[in-house]
Amino acid sequence: MSTAIELRGLRREYGERAALDRVDLGLAPGESLLVLGPNGAGKTTLLRILATLLRPSGGEVRVLGASLPGEAWKVRGRIGLLGHEALLYRDLSGRENLRFHARLHGIGREAAEVRIAELLAAVGMTQRGDDRVAELSAGMQQRVAICRCVLHEPELLLLDEPDSNLDAEGRDLARALIGPADGRTRVLVTHDPERALDDVDRALVLGRNGRIVRACRAAELDPDEARSAIAGAAR
Protein backbone atom coordinates (compact mmCIF):
# COMPACT_ATOMS: atom_id res chain seq x y z
CA MET A 1 0.00 0.00 0.00
CA SER A 2 1.84 3.08 -1.28
CA THR A 3 -0.77 5.54 0.02
CA ALA A 4 -2.97 5.38 3.10
CA ILE A 5 -5.32 8.03 1.70
CA GLU A 6 -5.76 9.04 -1.93
CA LEU A 7 -8.28 11.63 -3.11
CA ARG A 8 -8.80 12.63 -6.74
CA GLY A 9 -11.26 15.37 -7.56
CA LEU A 10 -13.29 14.74 -4.38
CA ARG A 11 -16.56 16.62 -4.28
CA ARG A 12 -19.32 16.70 -1.70
CA GLU A 13 -22.40 18.80 -2.27
CA TYR A 14 -25.35 19.71 -0.08
CA GLY A 15 -28.00 20.76 -2.53
CA GLU A 16 -26.44 23.50 -4.64
CA ARG A 17 -23.67 24.23 -2.12
CA ALA A 18 -20.29 22.53 -2.48
CA ALA A 19 -18.78 21.59 0.89
CA LEU A 20 -15.74 20.09 -0.86
CA ASP A 21 -14.76 20.92 -4.41
CA ARG A 22 -12.11 19.08 -6.45
CA VAL A 23 -9.91 18.09 -3.54
CA ASP A 24 -6.78 16.09 -4.44
CA LEU A 25 -4.61 14.49 -1.77
CA GLY A 26 -2.14 11.67 -1.24
CA LEU A 27 -1.03 10.65 2.25
CA ALA A 28 1.55 7.94 2.84
CA PRO A 29 1.17 5.31 5.58
CA GLY A 30 2.37 6.68 8.92
CA GLU A 31 2.10 10.33 7.89
CA SER A 32 0.08 12.90 9.82
CA LEU A 33 -1.98 15.56 8.06
CA LEU A 34 -3.28 18.79 9.60
CA VAL A 35 -6.44 20.16 7.95
CA LEU A 36 -7.06 23.87 8.45
CA GLY A 37 -9.70 26.30 7.29
CA PRO A 38 -12.51 28.58 8.46
CA ASN A 39 -15.87 27.29 9.62
CA GLY A 40 -17.77 25.87 6.67
CA ALA A 41 -14.65 24.94 4.70
CA GLY A 42 -15.54 21.23 4.67
CA LYS A 43 -13.05 19.96 7.25
CA THR A 44 -15.50 17.81 9.21
CA THR A 45 -17.14 16.71 5.96
CA LEU A 46 -13.77 15.45 4.78
CA LEU A 47 -13.26 13.44 7.97
CA ARG A 48 -16.75 11.93 7.73
CA ILE A 49 -16.10 10.82 4.15
CA LEU A 50 -12.79 9.23 5.16
CA ALA A 51 -14.58 7.53 8.08
CA THR A 52 -17.10 5.99 5.61
CA LEU A 53 -19.96 7.88 7.30
CA LEU A 54 -20.70 10.13 4.31
CA ARG A 55 -20.78 9.38 0.61
CA PRO A 56 -18.85 11.65 -1.76
CA SER A 57 -20.82 13.37 -4.50
CA GLY A 58 -18.02 12.80 -7.00
CA GLY A 59 -14.37 12.01 -7.47
CA GLU A 60 -12.31 9.07 -6.23
CA VAL A 61 -11.58 8.17 -2.61
CA ARG A 62 -9.26 5.38 -1.50
CA VAL A 63 -8.58 4.70 2.18
CA LEU A 64 -6.16 1.99 3.33
CA GLY A 65 -6.32 0.45 -0.12
CA ALA A 66 -10.13 0.32 -0.31
CA SER A 67 -12.27 2.32 -2.73
CA LEU A 68 -15.03 4.30 -1.00
CA PRO A 69 -17.91 4.00 -0.66
CA GLY A 70 -18.08 0.62 -2.41
CA GLU A 71 -15.49 -1.13 -0.25
CA ALA A 72 -16.19 0.70 3.01
CA TRP A 73 -16.78 -2.60 4.78
CA LYS A 74 -13.12 -3.48 4.31
CA VAL A 75 -11.80 -0.55 6.34
CA ARG A 76 -14.36 0.43 8.97
CA GLY A 77 -12.69 -1.74 11.60
CA ARG A 78 -9.28 -0.26 10.77
CA ILE A 79 -10.28 3.36 11.41
CA GLY A 80 -10.52 5.22 14.71
CA LEU A 81 -12.74 8.32 14.69
CA LEU A 82 -12.75 11.00 17.37
CA GLY A 83 -15.40 13.52 16.43
CA HIS A 84 -17.49 16.25 18.01
CA GLU A 85 -19.68 13.60 19.66
CA ALA A 86 -18.09 11.23 22.17
CA LEU A 87 -20.16 8.27 20.87
CA LEU A 88 -20.67 7.04 24.43
CA TYR A 89 -23.89 5.88 26.11
CA ARG A 90 -24.50 8.31 28.95
CA ASP A 91 -26.26 5.77 31.19
CA LEU A 92 -23.34 3.34 31.00
CA SER A 93 -19.99 3.75 32.71
CA GLY A 94 -16.87 4.51 30.73
CA ARG A 95 -15.69 0.94 31.26
CA GLU A 96 -19.05 -0.50 30.12
CA ASN A 97 -18.95 1.67 27.01
CA LEU A 98 -15.49 0.39 26.16
CA ARG A 99 -16.59 -3.21 26.71
CA PHE A 100 -19.46 -2.61 24.30
CA HIS A 101 -17.15 -1.22 21.63
CA ALA A 102 -14.69 -4.06 22.20
CA ARG A 103 -17.46 -6.53 21.37
CA LEU A 104 -18.31 -4.56 18.23
CA HIS A 105 -14.70 -4.93 17.11
CA GLY A 106 -14.55 -8.62 17.95
CA ILE A 107 -12.04 -8.29 20.78
CA GLY A 108 -12.17 -11.26 23.17
CA ARG A 109 -13.39 -10.67 26.72
CA GLU A 110 -10.09 -11.26 28.51
CA ALA A 111 -8.06 -9.27 26.01
CA ALA A 112 -10.64 -6.49 26.16
CA GLU A 113 -10.44 -6.23 29.95
CA VAL A 114 -6.67 -5.91 29.82
CA ARG A 115 -6.79 -3.36 27.01
CA ILE A 116 -9.52 -1.29 28.69
CA ALA A 117 -7.65 -1.20 31.99
CA GLU A 118 -4.49 -0.06 30.21
CA LEU A 119 -6.29 2.69 28.31
CA LEU A 120 -8.19 4.04 31.32
CA ALA A 121 -4.91 4.16 33.24
CA ALA A 122 -3.21 5.91 30.34
CA VAL A 123 -5.72 8.79 30.42
CA GLY A 124 -5.89 9.00 34.20
CA MET A 125 -9.41 7.54 34.46
CA THR A 126 -8.85 4.36 36.49
CA GLN A 127 -10.65 5.76 39.52
CA ARG A 128 -13.58 7.16 37.51
CA GLY A 129 -13.91 4.42 34.90
CA ASP A 130 -16.92 2.85 36.60
CA ASP A 131 -18.86 6.10 36.93
CA ARG A 132 -21.75 6.76 34.57
CA VAL A 133 -20.71 8.88 31.61
CA ALA A 134 -23.50 11.34 32.47
CA GLU A 135 -21.74 12.02 35.79
CA LEU A 136 -18.39 12.82 34.18
CA SER A 137 -17.16 16.27 33.21
CA ALA A 138 -16.82 17.10 29.53
CA GLY A 139 -13.05 16.68 29.80
CA MET A 140 -13.38 13.23 31.39
CA GLN A 141 -15.85 12.19 28.71
CA GLN A 142 -13.31 13.25 26.10
CA ARG A 143 -10.68 11.09 27.78
CA VAL A 144 -12.97 8.06 27.59
CA ALA A 145 -13.80 8.89 23.96
CA ILE A 146 -10.07 8.85 23.17
CA CYS A 147 -9.88 5.38 24.71
CA ARG A 148 -12.77 4.30 22.48
CA CYS A 149 -11.02 5.74 19.42
CA VAL A 150 -7.86 3.66 19.88
CA LEU A 151 -9.37 0.62 21.62
CA HIS A 152 -9.13 -1.63 18.54
CA GLU A 153 -5.66 -0.34 17.59
CA PRO A 154 -6.72 1.23 14.28
CA GLU A 155 -4.30 1.95 11.46
CA LEU A 156 -5.87 5.33 10.67
CA LEU A 157 -6.91 7.99 13.20
CA LEU A 158 -9.39 10.71 12.19
CA LEU A 159 -9.29 13.40 14.87
CA ASP A 160 -11.71 16.33 14.90
CA GLU A 161 -10.68 18.81 17.62
CA PRO A 162 -9.15 16.06 19.81
CA ASP A 163 -8.10 18.55 22.53
CA SER A 164 -11.68 19.69 23.02
CA ASN A 165 -12.52 20.16 26.75
CA LEU A 166 -9.12 18.83 27.84
CA ASP A 167 -6.91 20.64 30.33
CA ALA A 168 -3.12 20.68 30.00
CA GLU A 169 -2.75 17.36 31.83
CA GLY A 170 -5.45 15.77 29.69
CA ARG A 171 -3.79 16.97 26.49
CA ASP A 172 -0.47 15.49 27.54
CA LEU A 173 -2.06 12.15 28.43
CA ALA A 174 -4.05 12.07 25.21
CA ARG A 175 -0.98 12.80 23.12
CA ALA A 176 0.57 9.51 24.23
CA LEU A 177 -2.40 7.66 22.68
CA ILE A 178 -3.29 9.73 19.62
CA GLY A 179 -0.07 11.67 19.00
CA PRO A 180 2.47 10.99 16.26
CA ALA A 181 4.78 8.69 18.23
CA ASP A 182 2.95 5.42 17.49
CA GLY A 183 3.45 5.69 13.73
CA ARG A 184 -0.23 5.53 12.77
CA THR A 185 -1.59 7.53 9.87
CA ARG A 186 -3.50 10.53 11.23
CA VAL A 187 -5.75 13.25 9.87
CA LEU A 188 -6.22 16.07 12.36
CA VAL A 189 -8.60 19.05 12.43
CA THR A 190 -7.93 21.69 15.06
CA HIS A 191 -8.31 25.38 15.84
CA ASP A 192 -4.96 25.34 17.66
CA PRO A 193 -2.45 25.07 14.79
CA GLU A 194 0.59 26.27 16.74
CA ARG A 195 0.69 23.14 18.88
CA ALA A 196 -0.46 20.79 16.11
CA LEU A 197 2.06 21.89 13.48
CA ASP A 198 4.92 20.37 15.43
CA ASP A 199 3.16 16.98 15.47
CA VAL A 200 2.28 16.59 11.77
CA ASP A 201 4.11 16.00 8.52
CA ARG A 202 1.83 17.83 6.12
CA ALA A 203 -0.81 20.57 6.07
CA LEU A 204 -3.90 21.09 3.94
CA VAL A 205 -5.63 24.48 3.94
CA LEU A 206 -9.23 24.62 2.71
CA GLY A 207 -11.09 27.80 1.81
CA ARG A 208 -14.75 28.64 2.44
CA ASN A 209 -15.62 27.25 -0.98
CA GLY A 210 -14.27 23.81 -0.04
CA ARG A 211 -11.32 24.12 -2.41
CA ILE A 212 -7.67 23.67 -1.58
CA VAL A 213 -5.93 26.94 -0.78
CA ARG A 214 -2.60 25.35 0.00
CA ALA A 215 -1.11 21.86 0.42
CA CYS A 216 2.43 21.68 1.75
CA ARG A 217 4.84 20.18 4.23
CA ALA A 218 3.97 21.32 7.75
CA ALA A 219 7.40 22.92 8.17
CA GLU A 220 6.60 25.22 5.23
CA LEU A 221 3.44 26.63 6.83
CA ASP A 222 4.02 29.69 8.98
CA PRO A 223 1.96 29.80 12.21
CA ASP A 224 0.60 33.22 11.21
CA GLU A 225 -0.57 31.77 7.90
CA ALA A 226 -2.19 28.90 9.77
CA ARG A 227 -4.08 31.31 12.03
CA SER A 228 -5.18 33.33 9.03
CA ALA A 229 -6.48 30.18 7.36
CA ILE A 230 -8.65 29.42 10.38
CA ALA A 231 -9.91 33.00 10.56
CA GLY A 232 -10.86 32.83 6.89
CA ALA A 233 -8.30 35.27 5.54
CA ALA A 234 -7.20 32.62 3.04
CA ARG A 235 -9.59 31.98 0.15
C-alpha positions as a Markdown table, in Angstrom:
| # | Residue | x | y | z |
|---|---|---|---|---|
| 1 | Met | 0.0 | 0.0 | 0.0 |
| 2 | Ser | 1.8 | 3.1 | -1.3 |
| 3 | Thr | -0.8 | 5.5 | 0.0 |
| 4 | Ala | -3.0 | 5.4 | 3.1 |
| 5 | Ile | -5.3 | 8.0 | 1.7 |
| 6 | Glu | -5.8 | 9.0 | -1.9 |
| 7 | Leu | -8.3 | 11.6 | -3.1 |
| 8 | Arg | -8.8 | 12.6 | -6.7 |
| 9 | Gly | -11.3 | 15.4 | -7.6 |
| 10 | Leu | -13.3 | 14.7 | -4.4 |
| 11 | Arg | -16.6 | 16.6 | -4.3 |
| 12 | Arg | -19.3 | 16.7 | -1.7 |
| 13 | Glu | -22.4 | 18.8 | -2.3 |
| 14 | Tyr | -25.4 | 19.7 | -0.1 |
| 15 | Gly | -28.0 | 20.8 | -2.5 |
| 16 | Glu | -26.4 | 23.5 | -4.6 |
| 17 | Arg | -23.7 | 24.2 | -2.1 |
| 18 | Ala | -20.3 | 22.5 | -2.5 |
| 19 | Ala | -18.8 | 21.6 | 0.9 |
| 20 | Leu | -15.7 | 20.1 | -0.9 |
| 21 | Asp | -14.8 | 20.9 | -4.4 |
| 22 | Arg | -12.1 | 19.1 | -6.4 |
| 23 | Val | -9.9 | 18.1 | -3.5 |
| 24 | Asp | -6.8 | 16.1 | -4.4 |
| 25 | Leu | -4.6 | 14.5 | -1.8 |
| 26 | Gly | -2.1 | 11.7 | -1.2 |
| 27 | Leu | -1.0 | 10.7 | 2.2 |
| 28 | Ala | 1.5 | 7.9 | 2.8 |
| 29 | Pro | 1.2 | 5.3 | 5.6 |
| 30 | Gly | 2.4 | 6.7 | 8.9 |
| 31 | Glu | 2.1 | 10.3 | 7.9 |
| 32 | Ser | 0.1 | 12.9 | 9.8 |
| 33 | Leu | -2.0 | 15.6 | 8.1 |
| 34 | Leu | -3.3 | 18.8 | 9.6 |
| 35 | Val | -6.4 | 20.2 | 8.0 |
| 36 | Leu | -7.1 | 23.9 | 8.4 |
| 37 | Gly | -9.7 | 26.3 | 7.3 |
| 38 | Pro | -12.5 | 28.6 | 8.5 |
| 39 | Asn | -15.9 | 27.3 | 9.6 |
| 40 | Gly | -17.8 | 25.9 | 6.7 |
| 41 | Ala | -14.6 | 24.9 | 4.7 |
| 42 | Gly | -15.5 | 21.2 | 4.7 |
| 43 | Lys | -13.0 | 20.0 | 7.3 |
| 44 | Thr | -15.5 | 17.8 | 9.2 |
| 45 | Thr | -17.1 | 16.7 | 6.0 |
| 46 | Leu | -13.8 | 15.4 | 4.8 |
| 47 | Leu | -13.3 | 13.4 | 8.0 |
| 48 | Arg | -16.7 | 11.9 | 7.7 |
| 49 | Ile | -16.1 | 10.8 | 4.1 |
| 50 | Leu | -12.8 | 9.2 | 5.2 |
| 51 | Ala | -14.6 | 7.5 | 8.1 |
| 52 | Thr | -17.1 | 6.0 | 5.6 |
| 53 | Leu | -20.0 | 7.9 | 7.3 |
| 54 | Leu | -20.7 | 10.1 | 4.3 |
| 55 | Arg | -20.8 | 9.4 | 0.6 |
| 56 | Pro | -18.8 | 11.7 | -1.8 |
| 57 | Ser | -20.8 | 13.4 | -4.5 |
| 58 | Gly | -18.0 | 12.8 | -7.0 |
| 59 | Gly | -14.4 | 12.0 | -7.5 |
| 60 | Glu | -12.3 | 9.1 | -6.2 |
| 61 | Val | -11.6 | 8.2 | -2.6 |
| 62 | Arg | -9.3 | 5.4 | -1.5 |
| 63 | Val | -8.6 | 4.7 | 2.2 |
| 64 | Leu | -6.2 | 2.0 | 3.3 |
| 65 | Gly | -6.3 | 0.5 | -0.1 |
| 66 | Ala | -10.1 | 0.3 | -0.3 |
| 67 | Ser | -12.3 | 2.3 | -2.7 |
| 68 | Leu | -15.0 | 4.3 | -1.0 |
| 69 | Pro | -17.9 | 4.0 | -0.7 |
| 70 | Gly | -18.1 | 0.6 | -2.4 |
| 71 | Glu | -15.5 | -1.1 | -0.3 |
| 72 | Ala | -16.2 | 0.7 | 3.0 |
| 73 | Trp | -16.8 | -2.6 | 4.8 |
| 74 | Lys | -13.1 | -3.5 | 4.3 |
| 75 | Val | -11.8 | -0.6 | 6.3 |
| 76 | Arg | -14.4 | 0.4 | 9.0 |
| 77 | Gly | -12.7 | -1.7 | 11.6 |
| 78 | Arg | -9.3 | -0.3 | 10.8 |
| 79 | Ile | -10.3 | 3.4 | 11.4 |
| 80 | Gly | -10.5 | 5.2 | 14.7 |
| 81 | Leu | -12.7 | 8.3 | 14.7 |
| 82 | Leu | -12.7 | 11.0 | 17.4 |
| 83 | Gly | -15.4 | 13.5 | 16.4 |
| 84 | His | -17.5 | 16.2 | 18.0 |
| 85 | Glu | -19.7 | 13.6 | 19.7 |
| 86 | Ala | -18.1 | 11.2 | 22.2 |
| 87 | Leu | -20.2 | 8.3 | 20.9 |
| 88 | Leu | -20.7 | 7.0 | 24.4 |
| 89 | Tyr | -23.9 | 5.9 | 26.1 |
| 90 | Arg | -24.5 | 8.3 | 28.9 |
| 91 | Asp | -26.3 | 5.8 | 31.2 |
| 92 | Leu | -23.3 | 3.3 | 31.0 |
| 93 | Ser | -20.0 | 3.8 | 32.7 |
| 94 | Gly | -16.9 | 4.5 | 30.7 |
| 95 | Arg | -15.7 | 0.9 | 31.3 |
| 96 | Glu | -19.0 | -0.5 | 30.1 |
| 97 | Asn | -18.9 | 1.7 | 27.0 |
| 98 | Leu | -15.5 | 0.4 | 26.2 |
| 99 | Arg | -16.6 | -3.2 | 26.7 |
| 100 | Phe | -19.5 | -2.6 | 24.3 |
| 101 | His | -17.2 | -1.2 | 21.6 |
| 102 | Ala | -14.7 | -4.1 | 22.2 |
| 103 | Arg | -17.5 | -6.5 | 21.4 |
| 104 | Leu | -18.3 | -4.6 | 18.2 |
| 105 | His | -14.7 | -4.9 | 17.1 |
| 106 | Gly | -14.6 | -8.6 | 17.9 |
| 107 | Ile | -12.0 | -8.3 | 20.8 |
| 108 | Gly | -12.2 | -11.3 | 23.2 |
| 109 | Arg | -13.4 | -10.7 | 26.7 |
| 110 | Glu | -10.1 | -11.3 | 28.5 |
| 111 | Ala | -8.1 | -9.3 | 26.0 |
| 112 | Ala | -10.6 | -6.5 | 26.2 |
| 113 | Glu | -10.4 | -6.2 | 30.0 |
| 114 | Val | -6.7 | -5.9 | 29.8 |
| 115 | Arg | -6.8 | -3.4 | 27.0 |
| 116 | Ile | -9.5 | -1.3 | 28.7 |
| 117 | Ala | -7.6 | -1.2 | 32.0 |
| 118 | Glu | -4.5 | -0.1 | 30.2 |
| 119 | Leu | -6.3 | 2.7 | 28.3 |
| 120 | Leu | -8.2 | 4.0 | 31.3 |
| 121 | Ala | -4.9 | 4.2 | 33.2 |
| 122 | Ala | -3.2 | 5.9 | 30.3 |
| 123 | Val | -5.7 | 8.8 | 30.4 |
| 124 | Gly | -5.9 | 9.0 | 34.2 |
| 125 | Met | -9.4 | 7.5 | 34.5 |
| 126 | Thr | -8.8 | 4.4 | 36.5 |
| 127 | Gln | -10.6 | 5.8 | 39.5 |
| 128 | Arg | -13.6 | 7.2 | 37.5 |
| 129 | Gly | -13.9 | 4.4 | 34.9 |
| 130 | Asp | -16.9 | 2.9 | 36.6 |
| 131 | Asp | -18.9 | 6.1 | 36.9 |
| 132 | Arg | -21.7 | 6.8 | 34.6 |
| 133 | Val | -20.7 | 8.9 | 31.6 |
| 134 | Ala | -23.5 | 11.3 | 32.5 |
| 135 | Glu | -21.7 | 12.0 | 35.8 |
| 136 | Leu | -18.4 | 12.8 | 34.2 |
| 137 | Ser | -17.2 | 16.3 | 33.2 |
| 138 | Ala | -16.8 | 17.1 | 29.5 |
| 139 | Gly | -13.1 | 16.7 | 29.8 |
| 140 | Met | -13.4 | 13.2 | 31.4 |
| 141 | Gln | -15.9 | 12.2 | 28.7 |
| 142 | Gln | -13.3 | 13.2 | 26.1 |
| 143 | Arg | -10.7 | 11.1 | 27.8 |
| 144 | Val | -13.0 | 8.1 | 27.6 |
| 145 | Ala | -13.8 | 8.9 | 24.0 |
| 146 | Ile | -10.1 | 8.9 | 23.2 |
| 147 | Cys | -9.9 | 5.4 | 24.7 |
| 148 | Arg | -12.8 | 4.3 | 22.5 |
| 149 | Cys | -11.0 | 5.7 | 19.4 |
| 150 | Val | -7.9 | 3.7 | 19.9 |
| 151 | Leu | -9.4 | 0.6 | 21.6 |
| 152 | His | -9.1 | -1.6 | 18.5 |
| 153 | Glu | -5.7 | -0.3 | 17.6 |
| 154 | Pro | -6.7 | 1.2 | 14.3 |
| 155 | Glu | -4.3 | 1.9 | 11.5 |
| 156 | Leu | -5.9 | 5.3 | 10.7 |
| 157 | Leu | -6.9 | 8.0 | 13.2 |
| 158 | Leu | -9.4 | 10.7 | 12.2 |
| 159 | Leu | -9.3 | 13.4 | 14.9 |
| 160 | Asp | -11.7 | 16.3 | 14.9 |
| 161 | Glu | -10.7 | 18.8 | 17.6 |
| 162 | Pro | -9.1 | 16.1 | 19.8 |
| 163 | Asp | -8.1 | 18.5 | 22.5 |
| 164 | Ser | -11.7 | 19.7 | 23.0 |
| 165 | Asn | -12.5 | 20.2 | 26.7 |
| 166 | Leu | -9.1 | 18.8 | 27.8 |
| 167 | Asp | -6.9 | 20.6 | 30.3 |
| 168 | Ala | -3.1 | 20.7 | 30.0 |
| 169 | Glu | -2.7 | 17.4 | 31.8 |
| 170 | Gly | -5.4 | 15.8 | 29.7 |
| 171 | Arg | -3.8 | 17.0 | 26.5 |
| 172 | Asp | -0.5 | 15.5 | 27.5 |
| 173 | Leu | -2.1 | 12.1 | 28.4 |
| 174 | Ala | -4.1 | 12.1 | 25.2 |
| 175 | Arg | -1.0 | 12.8 | 23.1 |
| 176 | Ala | 0.6 | 9.5 | 24.2 |
| 177 | Leu | -2.4 | 7.7 | 22.7 |
| 178 | Ile | -3.3 | 9.7 | 19.6 |
| 179 | Gly | -0.1 | 11.7 | 19.0 |
| 180 | Pro | 2.5 | 11.0 | 16.3 |
| 181 | Ala | 4.8 | 8.7 | 18.2 |
| 182 | Asp | 3.0 | 5.4 | 17.5 |
| 183 | Gly | 3.4 | 5.7 | 13.7 |
| 184 | Arg | -0.2 | 5.5 | 12.8 |
| 185 | Thr | -1.6 | 7.5 | 9.9 |
| 186 | Arg | -3.5 | 10.5 | 11.2 |
| 187 | Val | -5.8 | 13.3 | 9.9 |
| 188 | Leu | -6.2 | 16.1 | 12.4 |
| 189 | Val | -8.6 | 19.0 | 12.4 |
| 190 | Thr | -7.9 | 21.7 | 15.1 |
| 191 | His | -8.3 | 25.4 | 15.8 |
| 192 | Asp | -5.0 | 25.3 | 17.7 |
| 193 | Pro | -2.4 | 25.1 | 14.8 |
| 194 | Glu | 0.6 | 26.3 | 16.7 |
| 195 | Arg | 0.7 | 23.1 | 18.9 |
| 196 | Ala | -0.5 | 20.8 | 16.1 |
| 197 | Leu | 2.1 | 21.9 | 13.5 |
| 198 | Asp | 4.9 | 20.4 | 15.4 |
| 199 | Asp | 3.2 | 17.0 | 15.5 |
| 200 | Val | 2.3 | 16.6 | 11.8 |
| 201 | Asp | 4.1 | 16.0 | 8.5 |
| 202 | Arg | 1.8 | 17.8 | 6.1 |
| 203 | Ala | -0.8 | 20.6 | 6.1 |
| 204 | Leu | -3.9 | 21.1 | 3.9 |
| 205 | Val | -5.6 | 24.5 | 3.9 |
| 206 | Leu | -9.2 | 24.6 | 2.7 |
| 207 | Gly | -11.1 | 27.8 | 1.8 |
| 208 | Arg | -14.8 | 28.6 | 2.4 |
| 209 | Asn | -15.6 | 27.2 | -1.0 |
| 210 | Gly | -14.3 | 23.8 | 0.0 |
| 211 | Arg | -11.3 | 24.1 | -2.4 |
| 212 | Ile | -7.7 | 23.7 | -1.6 |
| 213 | Val | -5.9 | 26.9 | -0.8 |
| 214 | Arg | -2.6 | 25.3 | 0.0 |
| 215 | Ala | -1.1 | 21.9 | 0.4 |
| 216 | Cys | 2.4 | 21.7 | 1.7 |
| 217 | Arg | 4.8 | 20.2 | 4.2 |
| 218 | Ala | 4.0 | 21.3 | 7.8 |
| 219 | Ala | 7.4 | 22.9 | 8.2 |
| 220 | Glu | 6.6 | 25.2 | 5.2 |
| 221 | Leu | 3.4 | 26.6 | 6.8 |
| 222 | Asp | 4.0 | 29.7 | 9.0 |
| 223 | Pro | 2.0 | 29.8 | 12.2 |
| 224 | Asp | 0.6 | 33.2 | 11.2 |
| 225 | Glu | -0.6 | 31.8 | 7.9 |
| 226 | Ala | -2.2 | 28.9 | 9.8 |
| 227 | Arg | -4.1 | 31.3 | 12.0 |
| 228 | Ser | -5.2 | 33.3 | 9.0 |
| 229 | Ala | -6.5 | 30.2 | 7.4 |
| 230 | Ile | -8.7 | 29.4 | 10.4 |
| 231 | Ala | -9.9 | 33.0 | 10.6 |
| 232 | Gly | -10.9 | 32.8 | 6.9 |
| 233 | Ala | -8.3 | 35.3 | 5.5 |
| 234 | Ala | -7.2 | 32.6 | 3.0 |
| 235 | Arg | -9.6 | 32.0 | 0.2 |
